[in-house]
Structures are given as C-alpha cells and as structure tokens.
mmCIF file of C-alpha atoms in Angstrom:
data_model
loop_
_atom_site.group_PDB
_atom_site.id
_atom_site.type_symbol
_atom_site.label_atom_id
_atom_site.label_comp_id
_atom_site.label_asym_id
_atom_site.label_seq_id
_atom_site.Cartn_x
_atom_site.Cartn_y
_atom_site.Cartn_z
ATOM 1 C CA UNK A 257 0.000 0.000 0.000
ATOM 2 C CA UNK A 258 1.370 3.285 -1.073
ATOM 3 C CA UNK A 259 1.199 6.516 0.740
ATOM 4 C CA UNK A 260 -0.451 9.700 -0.856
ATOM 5 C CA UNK A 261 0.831 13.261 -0.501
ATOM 6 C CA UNK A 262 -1.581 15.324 0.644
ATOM 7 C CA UNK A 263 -1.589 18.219 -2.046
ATOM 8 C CA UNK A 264 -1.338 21.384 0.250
ATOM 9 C CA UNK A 265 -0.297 25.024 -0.822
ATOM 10 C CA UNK A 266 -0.004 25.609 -4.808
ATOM 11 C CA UNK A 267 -0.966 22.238 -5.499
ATOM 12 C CA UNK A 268 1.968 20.366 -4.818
ATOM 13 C CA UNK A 269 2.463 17.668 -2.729
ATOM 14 C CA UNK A 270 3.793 18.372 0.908
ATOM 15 C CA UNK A 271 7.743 17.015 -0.155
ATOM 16 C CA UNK A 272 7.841 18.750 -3.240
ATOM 17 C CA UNK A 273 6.560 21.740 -1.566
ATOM 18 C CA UNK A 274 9.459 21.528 0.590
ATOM 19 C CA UNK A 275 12.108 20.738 -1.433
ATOM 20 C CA UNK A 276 10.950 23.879 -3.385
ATOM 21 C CA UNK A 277 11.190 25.861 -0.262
ATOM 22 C CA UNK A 278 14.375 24.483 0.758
ATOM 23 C CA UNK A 279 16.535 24.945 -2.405
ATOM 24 C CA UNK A 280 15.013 28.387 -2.664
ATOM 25 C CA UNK A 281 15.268 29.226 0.596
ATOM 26 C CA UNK A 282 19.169 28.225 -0.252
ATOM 27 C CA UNK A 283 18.995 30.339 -3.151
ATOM 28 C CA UNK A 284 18.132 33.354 -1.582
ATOM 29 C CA UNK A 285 19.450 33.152 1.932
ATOM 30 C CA UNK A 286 16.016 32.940 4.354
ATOM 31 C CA UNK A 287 14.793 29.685 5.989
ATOM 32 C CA UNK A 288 11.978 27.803 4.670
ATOM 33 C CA UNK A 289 9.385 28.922 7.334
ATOM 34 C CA UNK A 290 10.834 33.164 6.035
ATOM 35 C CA UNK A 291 9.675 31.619 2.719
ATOM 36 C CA UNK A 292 6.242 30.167 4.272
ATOM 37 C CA UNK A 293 5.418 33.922 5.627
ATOM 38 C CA UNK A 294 6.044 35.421 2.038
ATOM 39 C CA UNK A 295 3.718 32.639 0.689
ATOM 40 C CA UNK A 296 1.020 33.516 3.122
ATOM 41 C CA UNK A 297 1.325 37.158 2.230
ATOM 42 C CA UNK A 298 0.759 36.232 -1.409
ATOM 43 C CA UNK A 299 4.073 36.362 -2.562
ATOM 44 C CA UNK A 300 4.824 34.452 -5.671
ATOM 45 C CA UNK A 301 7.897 32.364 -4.656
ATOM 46 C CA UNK A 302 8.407 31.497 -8.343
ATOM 47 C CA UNK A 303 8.519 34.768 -9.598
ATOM 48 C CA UNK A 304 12.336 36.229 -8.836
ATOM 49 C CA UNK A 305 10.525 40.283 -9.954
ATOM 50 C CA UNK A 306 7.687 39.473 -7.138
ATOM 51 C CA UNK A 307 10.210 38.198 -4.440
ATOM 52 C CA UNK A 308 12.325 41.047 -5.202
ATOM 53 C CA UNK A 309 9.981 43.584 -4.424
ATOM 54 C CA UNK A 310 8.745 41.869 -1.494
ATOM 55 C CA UNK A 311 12.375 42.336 -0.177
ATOM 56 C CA UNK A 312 12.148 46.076 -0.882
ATOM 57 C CA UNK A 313 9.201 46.162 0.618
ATOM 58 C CA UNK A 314 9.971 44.937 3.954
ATOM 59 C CA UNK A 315 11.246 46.877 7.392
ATOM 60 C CA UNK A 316 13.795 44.987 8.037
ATOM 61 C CA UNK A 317 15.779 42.448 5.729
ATOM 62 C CA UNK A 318 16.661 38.870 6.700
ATOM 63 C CA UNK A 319 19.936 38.346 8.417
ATOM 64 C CA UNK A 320 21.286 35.871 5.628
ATOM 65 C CA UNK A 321 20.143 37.493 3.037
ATOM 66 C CA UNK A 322 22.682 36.762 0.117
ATOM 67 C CA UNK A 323 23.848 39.936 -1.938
ATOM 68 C CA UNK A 324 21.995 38.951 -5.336
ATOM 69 C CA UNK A 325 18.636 39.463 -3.232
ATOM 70 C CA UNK A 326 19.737 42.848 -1.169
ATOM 71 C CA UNK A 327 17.618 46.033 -2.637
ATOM 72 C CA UNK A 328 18.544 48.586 -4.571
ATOM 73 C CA UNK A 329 19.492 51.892 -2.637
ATOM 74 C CA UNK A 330 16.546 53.912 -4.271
ATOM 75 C CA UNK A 331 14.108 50.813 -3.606
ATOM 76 C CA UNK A 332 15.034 51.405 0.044
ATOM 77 C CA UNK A 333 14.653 55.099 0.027
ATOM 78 C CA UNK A 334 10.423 54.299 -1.419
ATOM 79 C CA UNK A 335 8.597 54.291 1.414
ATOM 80 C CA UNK A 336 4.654 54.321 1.088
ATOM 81 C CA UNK A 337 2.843 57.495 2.024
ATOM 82 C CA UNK A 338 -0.279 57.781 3.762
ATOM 83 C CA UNK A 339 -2.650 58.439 1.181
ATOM 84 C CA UNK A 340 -0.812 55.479 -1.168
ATOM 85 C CA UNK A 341 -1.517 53.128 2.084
ATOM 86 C CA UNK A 342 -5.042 54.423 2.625
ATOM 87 C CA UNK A 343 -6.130 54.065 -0.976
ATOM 88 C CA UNK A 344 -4.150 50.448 -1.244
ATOM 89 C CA UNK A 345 -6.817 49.580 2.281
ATOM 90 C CA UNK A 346 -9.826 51.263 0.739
ATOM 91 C CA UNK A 347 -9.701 48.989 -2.573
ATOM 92 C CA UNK A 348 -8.866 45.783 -0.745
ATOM 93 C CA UNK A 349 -11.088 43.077 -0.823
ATOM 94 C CA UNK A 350 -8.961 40.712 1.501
ATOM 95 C CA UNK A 351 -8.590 40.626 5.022
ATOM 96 C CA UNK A 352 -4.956 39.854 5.817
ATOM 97 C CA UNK A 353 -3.737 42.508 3.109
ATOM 98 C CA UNK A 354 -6.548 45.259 4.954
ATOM 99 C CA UNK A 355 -4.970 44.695 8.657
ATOM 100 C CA UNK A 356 -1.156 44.414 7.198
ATOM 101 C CA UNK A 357 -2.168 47.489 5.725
ATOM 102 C CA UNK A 358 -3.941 48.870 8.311
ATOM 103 C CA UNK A 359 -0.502 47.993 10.384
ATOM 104 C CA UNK A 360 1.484 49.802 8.167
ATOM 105 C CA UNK A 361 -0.819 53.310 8.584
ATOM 106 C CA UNK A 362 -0.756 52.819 12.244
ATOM 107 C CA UNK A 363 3.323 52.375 12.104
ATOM 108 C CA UNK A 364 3.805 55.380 10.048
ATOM 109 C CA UNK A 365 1.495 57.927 12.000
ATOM 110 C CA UNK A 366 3.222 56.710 14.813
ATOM 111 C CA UNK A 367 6.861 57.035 13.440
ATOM 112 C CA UNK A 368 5.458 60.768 12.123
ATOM 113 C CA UNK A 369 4.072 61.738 15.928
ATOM 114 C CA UNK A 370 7.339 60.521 17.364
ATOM 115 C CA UNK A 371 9.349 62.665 14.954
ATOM 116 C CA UNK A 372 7.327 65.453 15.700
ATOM 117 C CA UNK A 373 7.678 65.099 19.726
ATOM 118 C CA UNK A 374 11.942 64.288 18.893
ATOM 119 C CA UNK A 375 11.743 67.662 17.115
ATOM 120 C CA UNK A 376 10.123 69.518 20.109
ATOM 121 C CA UNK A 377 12.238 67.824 23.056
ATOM 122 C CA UNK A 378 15.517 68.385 24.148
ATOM 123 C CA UNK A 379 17.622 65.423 25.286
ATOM 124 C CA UNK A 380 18.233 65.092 28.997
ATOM 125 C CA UNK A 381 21.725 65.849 29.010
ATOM 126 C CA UNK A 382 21.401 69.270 26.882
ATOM 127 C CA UNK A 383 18.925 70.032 29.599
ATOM 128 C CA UNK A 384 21.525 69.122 32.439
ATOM 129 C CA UNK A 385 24.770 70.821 30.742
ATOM 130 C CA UNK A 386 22.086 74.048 30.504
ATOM 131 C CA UNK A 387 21.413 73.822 34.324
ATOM 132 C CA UNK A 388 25.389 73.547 35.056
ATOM 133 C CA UNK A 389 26.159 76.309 32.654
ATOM 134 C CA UNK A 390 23.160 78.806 34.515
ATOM 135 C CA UNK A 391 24.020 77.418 37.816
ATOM 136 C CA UNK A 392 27.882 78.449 37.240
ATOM 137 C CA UNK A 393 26.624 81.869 35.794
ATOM 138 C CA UNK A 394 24.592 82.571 39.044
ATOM 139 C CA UNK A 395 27.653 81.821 41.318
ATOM 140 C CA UNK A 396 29.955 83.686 39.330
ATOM 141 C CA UNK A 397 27.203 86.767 39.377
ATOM 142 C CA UNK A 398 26.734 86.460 43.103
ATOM 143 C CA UNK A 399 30.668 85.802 43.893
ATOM 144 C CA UNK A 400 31.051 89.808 41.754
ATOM 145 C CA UNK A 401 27.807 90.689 43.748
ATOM 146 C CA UNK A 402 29.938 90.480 47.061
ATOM 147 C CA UNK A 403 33.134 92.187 45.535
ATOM 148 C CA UNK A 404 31.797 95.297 43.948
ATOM 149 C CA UNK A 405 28.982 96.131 45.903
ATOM 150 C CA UNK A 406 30.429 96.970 49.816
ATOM 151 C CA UNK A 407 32.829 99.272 47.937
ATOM 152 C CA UNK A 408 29.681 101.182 46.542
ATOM 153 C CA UNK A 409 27.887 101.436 49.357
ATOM 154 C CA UNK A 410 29.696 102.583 51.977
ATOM 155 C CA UNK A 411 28.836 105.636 53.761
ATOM 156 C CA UNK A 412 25.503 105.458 52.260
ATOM 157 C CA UNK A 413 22.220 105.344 53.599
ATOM 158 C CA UNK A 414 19.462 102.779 53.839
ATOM 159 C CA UNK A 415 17.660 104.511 50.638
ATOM 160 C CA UNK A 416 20.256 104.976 48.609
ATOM 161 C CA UNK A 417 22.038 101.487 49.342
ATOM 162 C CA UNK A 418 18.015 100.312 48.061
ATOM 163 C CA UNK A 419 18.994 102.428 45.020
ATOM 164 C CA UNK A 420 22.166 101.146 44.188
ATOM 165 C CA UNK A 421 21.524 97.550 44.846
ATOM 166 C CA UNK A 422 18.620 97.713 42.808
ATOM 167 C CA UNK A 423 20.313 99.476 39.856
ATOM 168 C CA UNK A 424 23.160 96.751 40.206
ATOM 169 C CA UNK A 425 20.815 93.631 39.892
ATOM 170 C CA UNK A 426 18.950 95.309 37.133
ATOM 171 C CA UNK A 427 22.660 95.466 35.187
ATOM 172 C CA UNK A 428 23.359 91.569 36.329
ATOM 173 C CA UNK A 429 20.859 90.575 35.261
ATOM 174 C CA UNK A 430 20.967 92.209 32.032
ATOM 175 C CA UNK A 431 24.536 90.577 31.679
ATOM 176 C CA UNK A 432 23.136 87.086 32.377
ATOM 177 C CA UNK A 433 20.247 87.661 30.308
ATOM 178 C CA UNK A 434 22.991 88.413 27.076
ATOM 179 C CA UNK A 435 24.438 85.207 25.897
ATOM 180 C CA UNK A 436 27.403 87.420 24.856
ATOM 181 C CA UNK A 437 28.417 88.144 27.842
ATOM 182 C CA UNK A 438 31.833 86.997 29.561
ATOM 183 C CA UNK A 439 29.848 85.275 32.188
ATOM 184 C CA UNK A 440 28.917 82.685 29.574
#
C-alpha cells in the first residue's frame, strides 16, 4: 500500500513543496518557514521580480540574506505614504492585506508623531549641561555681587544702598540675560 501526498499550498504535494522551499530558501538566503510567511502574504515564490519587491518592501531584511537578493538603494529610500496606504486599504477586498495594511498606517502615524515630539524635546543631558552652565553663571554673578557692591555702598544710607543695589541687579541681570556676555 502506497502513501499519498496530501496536495497542500499551490498544489503540490507536501515534499515537493518543501524541497521547493528548501533549495530556494538556499537560493536566496532565508529559511523555509521566512519563505512560508512570504507565501502567506501572497508572494509568488516562483517569480524572482515578485520576491524582489517583497524584499524592498519589507522593514527589516533577513539576516542571511545573500547579496543577489539585497535592494537597490533607491528601492530602500520608497517608502509608502499615507494616502498610497489608505487608498491600497480602501480597494482591498482581503482581510490579511486590509490589517497588514492597516498595520502599516498605524506604524507610520506613529513614526510621524514621534518625529514630531523628537523635534520639540531636548535630550536630557542638553537640559543638564544648561542647568550647570546657569548654575555656574549665578555663582559667578553672586561671587562679583559680594566684591563690587560693599565698595559702593559705603557711607551710604538705607535709601540709597536700596537704590544702588537695585540698579546693580537690574545690570546683572541684564549681563546674564545676554548670551554674549563673559559670564557665559
């Protein structure tokens, strides 16, 4: 008594099926289960154009991905807009393709919000190195605070020390405030 094949994907039996996958897995450096995925997405494995642009296509590339198979620098550079991706989901009639589509809107909004918040932030050790830098300015300003102002104010009274203190912040701070200045 023989043994059937059960015909399974493409209509070929299961071991010709597999040794399919396995010398073209070989071929183009991915395992057989990489090649399994592509299938599933509707990739025709036969088809070296179709495979090809599946490769462009994807995030990130296989790790034994043999030269031959590695995209072109301007396929790499084409990424899908929104409105391409939107328009690709609204003429779908297939329900893997609409939610790896509707995966691939939801990753780029996200990667656009995330730009937009990297582009409003500053990092936390720009923010620290700006603390330091004030902080130093401050004692520095306070340090000449204690040297010039007993000088000016002796023999004067209560109002007019008011006065000249006053005036003297008013110029310190004006120095801090210029990023010119030598206390910067």
């Amino acid at each position: 008594m023989s043994a059937k094949k059960t015909p399974t994907k493409k209509g070929r039996p299961d071991t010709e099926r597999m040794a399919f996958l396995r010398g073209r897995g070989r071929q183009i450096g991915v395992s057989v289960s990489t090649l399994a995925h592509w299938e599933d997405d509707g990739v025709d494995l036969t088809n070296d154009a179709e495979v090809r642009d599946h490769i462009s296509k994807l995030g990130r590339l296989p790790k034994g991905l043999k030269q031959d198979w590695m995209p072109t620098d301007n396929a790499l550079d084409e990424t899908p807009d929104m409105a391409q991706l939107k328009g690709e989901l609204l003429r779908t009639q297939d329900e893997r393709t609409a939610r790896r589509l509707a995966t691939q809107i939801k990753g780029l909004a996200d990667a656009e919000k995330l730009e937009i918040l990297q582009s409003k932030f500053i990092s936390i050790d720009e923010y620290r190195q700006a603390n330091v830098k004030l902080g130093a300015a401050l004692k520095a300003a306070v340090n000449k605070s204690q040297v010039d102002l007993p000088p000016m104010l002796f023999g004067l009274n209560q109002h007019q020390m008011q006065k000249v203190i006053r005036d003297y912040m008013d110029k310190m701070l004006e120095r801090l405030s210029d990023k010119k200045s030598e206390l910067w």
